[in-house]
Amino acid sequence: MNTFKGIKSFGALYHDGAPQPRPSRPWVTDFSILPVPYKGMELGNISEFEPAPDWSRWSLGDTPPPP
């Protein structure tokens, strides 16, 4: 049986020490890889690794306080 133990914060993704926003559209950010892009679909907003492909610049840390 499961027991509710409250809400837990699981942390955030950080790039160069700055917390990255949690994606509200967690899907593809580059439609060029799709054979047929979906009409009217907005690009996703997941943090991209390609512009800064150095693992030392990325980390997981505490959840930042709300803005």
CSV table of N, CA and C in Angstrom, one decimal:
chain,number,residue,atom,x,y,z
A,1,MET,N,0.8,-1.2,0.0
A,1,MET,CA,0.0,0.0,0.0
A,1,MET,C,0.9,1.2,0.0
A,2,ASN,N,0.5,2.2,-0.8
A,2,ASN,CA,1.3,3.5,-0.9
A,2,ASN,C,0.8,4.4,0.1
A,3,THR,N,1.7,5.2,0.7
A,3,THR,CA,1.4,6.2,1.6
A,3,THR,C,1.9,7.6,1.1
A,4,PHE,N,1.0,8.6,1.1
A,4,PHE,CA,1.4,9.9,0.7
A,4,PHE,C,2.3,10.5,1.8
A,5,LYS,N,3.5,11.0,1.4
A,5,LYS,CA,4.4,11.5,2.3
A,5,LYS,C,4.7,13.0,2.0
A,6,GLY,N,3.9,13.6,1.2
A,6,GLY,CA,4.1,15.0,0.9
A,6,GLY,C,4.7,15.3,-0.4
A,7,ILE,N,4.8,16.5,-0.8
A,7,ILE,CA,5.4,16.9,-2.1
A,7,ILE,C,6.9,17.0,-2.0
A,8,LYS,N,7.6,16.4,-2.9
A,8,LYS,CA,9.1,16.5,-2.9
A,8,LYS,C,9.6,17.3,-4.1
A,9,SER,N,10.6,18.0,-3.9
A,9,SER,CA,11.3,18.7,-5.0
A,9,SER,C,12.4,17.9,-5.4
A,10,PHE,N,12.5,17.7,-6.7
A,10,PHE,CA,13.5,16.7,-7.3
A,10,PHE,C,14.7,17.4,-7.9
A,11,GLY,N,14.8,18.7,-7.7
A,11,GLY,CA,15.9,19.4,-8.2
A,11,GLY,C,15.7,20.1,-9.6
A,12,ALA,N,16.8,20.6,-10.1
A,12,ALA,CA,16.7,21.3,-11.4
A,12,ALA,C,18.0,21.0,-12.2
A,13,LEU,N,17.9,21.2,-13.5
A,13,LEU,CA,19.0,21.2,-14.4
A,13,LEU,C,19.7,22.5,-14.4
A,14,TYR,N,21.0,22.5,-14.3
A,14,TYR,CA,21.7,23.8,-14.3
A,14,TYR,C,22.7,23.8,-15.4
A,15,HIS,N,22.9,25.0,-16.1
A,15,HIS,CA,23.9,25.2,-17.1
A,15,HIS,C,24.7,26.4,-16.8
A,16,ASP,N,26.0,26.2,-16.7
A,16,ASP,CA,26.9,27.3,-16.2
A,16,ASP,C,26.4,27.9,-14.9
A,17,GLY,N,25.9,27.1,-14.0
A,17,GLY,CA,25.4,27.6,-12.7
A,17,GLY,C,24.1,28.2,-12.7
A,18,ALA,N,23.4,28.3,-13.8
A,18,ALA,CA,22.1,29.0,-13.9
A,18,ALA,C,21.0,27.9,-14.0
A,19,PRO,N,20.0,27.9,-13.2
A,19,PRO,CA,18.9,26.9,-13.4
A,19,PRO,C,18.2,27.1,-14.7
A,20,GLN,N,17.9,26.0,-15.3
A,20,GLN,CA,17.2,26.0,-16.6
A,20,GLN,C,15.7,25.9,-16.3
A,21,PRO,N,14.9,26.6,-17.0
A,21,PRO,CA,13.4,26.5,-16.8
A,21,PRO,C,12.9,25.1,-17.1
A,22,ARG,N,11.9,24.7,-16.3
A,22,ARG,CA,11.3,23.4,-16.5
A,22,ARG,C,10.5,23.5,-17.8
A,23,PRO,N,10.7,22.6,-18.7
A,23,PRO,CA,10.0,22.7,-20.0
A,23,PRO,C,8.5,22.6,-19.9
A,24,SER,N,7.8,23.4,-20.6
A,24,SER,CA,6.3,23.4,-20.6
A,24,SER,C,5.9,22.7,-21.9
A,25,ARG,N,6.8,22.6,-22.9
A,25,ARG,CA,6.5,21.9,-24.2
A,25,ARG,C,7.7,20.9,-24.3
A,26,PRO,N,7.6,19.7,-23.6
A,26,PRO,CA,8.8,18.8,-23.6
A,26,PRO,C,8.8,17.9,-24.9
A,27,TRP,N,9.0,18.5,-26.0
A,27,TRP,CA,9.1,17.7,-27.2
A,27,TRP,C,10.2,18.3,-28.1
A,28,VAL,N,10.4,17.7,-29.3
A,28,VAL,CA,11.4,18.1,-30.2
A,28,VAL,C,11.6,19.6,-30.4
A,29,THR,N,12.9,20.1,-30.4
A,29,THR,CA,13.1,21.5,-30.6
A,29,THR,C,13.6,21.8,-32.0
A,30,ASP,N,13.8,20.8,-32.8
A,30,ASP,CA,14.3,20.9,-34.2
A,30,ASP,C,13.4,20.1,-35.1
A,31,PHE,N,12.5,20.8,-35.8
A,31,PHE,CA,11.6,20.1,-36.7
A,31,PHE,C,12.2,19.5,-38.0
A,32,SER,N,13.5,19.9,-38.2
A,32,SER,CA,14.1,19.4,-39.5
A,32,SER,C,14.4,17.9,-39.4
A,33,ILE,N,14.3,17.3,-38.2
A,33,ILE,CA,14.5,15.9,-38.1
A,33,ILE,C,13.3,15.1,-38.4
A,34,LEU,N,12.1,15.8,-38.4
A,34,LEU,CA,10.9,15.1,-38.7
A,34,LEU,C,10.6,15.0,-40.2
A,35,PRO,N,10.1,13.8,-40.7
A,35,PRO,CA,9.8,13.7,-42.1
A,35,PRO,C,8.7,14.6,-42.5
A,36,VAL,N,7.7,14.8,-41.6
A,36,VAL,CA,6.6,15.7,-41.9
A,36,VAL,C,6.2,16.4,-40.6
A,37,PRO,N,6.6,17.7,-40.5
A,37,PRO,CA,6.3,18.4,-39.2
A,37,PRO,C,4.8,18.6,-39.1
A,38,TYR,N,4.3,18.6,-37.9
A,38,TYR,CA,2.9,18.8,-37.6
A,38,TYR,C,2.5,20.2,-37.8
A,39,LYS,N,1.5,20.5,-38.5
A,39,LYS,CA,1.0,21.8,-38.8
A,39,LYS,C,0.6,22.5,-37.5
A,40,GLY,N,1.1,23.7,-37.3
A,40,GLY,CA,0.7,24.5,-36.1
A,40,GLY,C,1.3,24.1,-34.8
A,41,MET,N,2.2,23.1,-34.8
A,41,MET,CA,2.8,22.7,-33.6
A,41,MET,C,4.0,23.6,-33.2
A,42,GLU,N,4.0,24.1,-32.0
A,42,GLU,CA,5.1,25.0,-31.6
A,42,GLU,C,6.4,24.1,-31.3
A,43,LEU,N,7.5,24.7,-31.4
A,43,LEU,CA,8.8,24.1,-31.0
A,43,LEU,C,8.8,23.8,-29.6
A,44,GLY,N,9.4,22.7,-29.2
A,44,GLY,CA,9.5,22.4,-27.8
A,44,GLY,C,10.5,23.3,-27.1
A,45,ASN,N,10.5,23.3,-25.8
A,45,ASN,CA,11.4,24.2,-25.1
A,45,ASN,C,12.3,23.5,-24.0
A,46,ILE,N,12.8,22.3,-24.5
A,46,ILE,CA,13.7,21.6,-23.6
A,46,ILE,C,15.1,22.2,-23.7
A,47,SER,N,15.9,22.3,-22.6
A,47,SER,CA,17.2,22.8,-22.7
A,47,SER,C,18.0,21.9,-23.6
A,48,GLU,N,18.8,22.5,-24.5
A,48,GLU,CA,19.5,21.8,-25.5
A,48,GLU,C,21.0,21.6,-25.1
A,49,PHE,N,21.5,20.5,-25.4
A,49,PHE,CA,22.9,20.1,-25.0
A,49,PHE,C,23.9,20.5,-26.1
A,50,GLU,N,23.4,20.5,-27.4
A,50,GLU,CA,24.3,20.8,-28.5
A,50,GLU,C,25.0,22.1,-28.5
A,51,PRO,N,24.4,23.2,-28.1
A,51,PRO,CA,25.1,24.5,-28.1
A,51,PRO,C,26.3,24.5,-27.1
A,52,ALA,N,26.2,23.7,-26.1
A,52,ALA,CA,27.3,23.6,-25.1
A,52,ALA,C,27.6,22.2,-24.7
A,53,PRO,N,28.2,21.4,-25.6
A,53,PRO,CA,28.3,20.0,-25.4
A,53,PRO,C,29.5,19.6,-24.4
A,54,ASP,N,29.6,20.3,-23.4
A,54,ASP,CA,30.7,20.0,-22.4
A,54,ASP,C,30.0,19.7,-21.1
A,55,TRP,N,30.1,18.4,-20.7
A,55,TRP,CA,29.4,17.9,-19.5
A,55,TRP,C,29.8,18.7,-18.3
A,56,SER,N,31.0,19.3,-18.2
A,56,SER,CA,31.4,20.1,-17.0
A,56,SER,C,30.5,21.3,-16.8
A,57,ARG,N,29.8,21.8,-17.9
A,57,ARG,CA,29.0,23.0,-17.8
A,57,ARG,C,27.6,22.7,-17.4
A,58,TRP,N,27.2,21.4,-17.2
A,58,TRP,CA,25.8,21.0,-16.9
A,58,TRP,C,25.9,20.3,-15.5
A,59,SER,N,24.8,20.5,-14.7
A,59,SER,CA,24.8,19.8,-13.4
A,59,SER,C,23.3,19.7,-13.0
A,60,LEU,N,23.1,18.9,-12.0
A,60,LEU,CA,21.8,18.8,-11.3
A,60,LEU,C,22.0,19.4,-10.0
A,61,GLY,N,21.0,20.2,-9.5
A,61,GLY,CA,21.1,20.8,-8.2
A,61,GLY,C,19.8,21.0,-7.6
A,62,ASP,N,19.8,21.7,-6.5
A,62,ASP,CA,18.6,22.0,-5.7
A,62,ASP,C,17.6,22.7,-6.6
A,63,THR,N,16.3,22.5,-6.3
A,63,THR,CA,15.2,23.3,-6.9
A,63,THR,C,15.4,24.8,-6.6
A,64,PRO,N,15.4,25.6,-7.6
A,64,PRO,CA,15.5,27.1,-7.2
A,64,PRO,C,14.2,27.6,-6.6
A,65,PRO,N,14.2,28.7,-5.8
A,65,PRO,CA,13.0,29.2,-5.3
A,65,PRO,C,12.1,29.8,-6.4
A,66,PRO,N,10.8,29.8,-6.2
A,66,PRO,CA,9.9,30.4,-7.3
A,66,PRO,C,10.3,31.8,-7.6
A,67,PRO,N,10.1,32.2,-8.9
A,67,PRO,CA,10.5,33.6,-9.2
A,67,PRO,C,9.6,34.6,-8.6
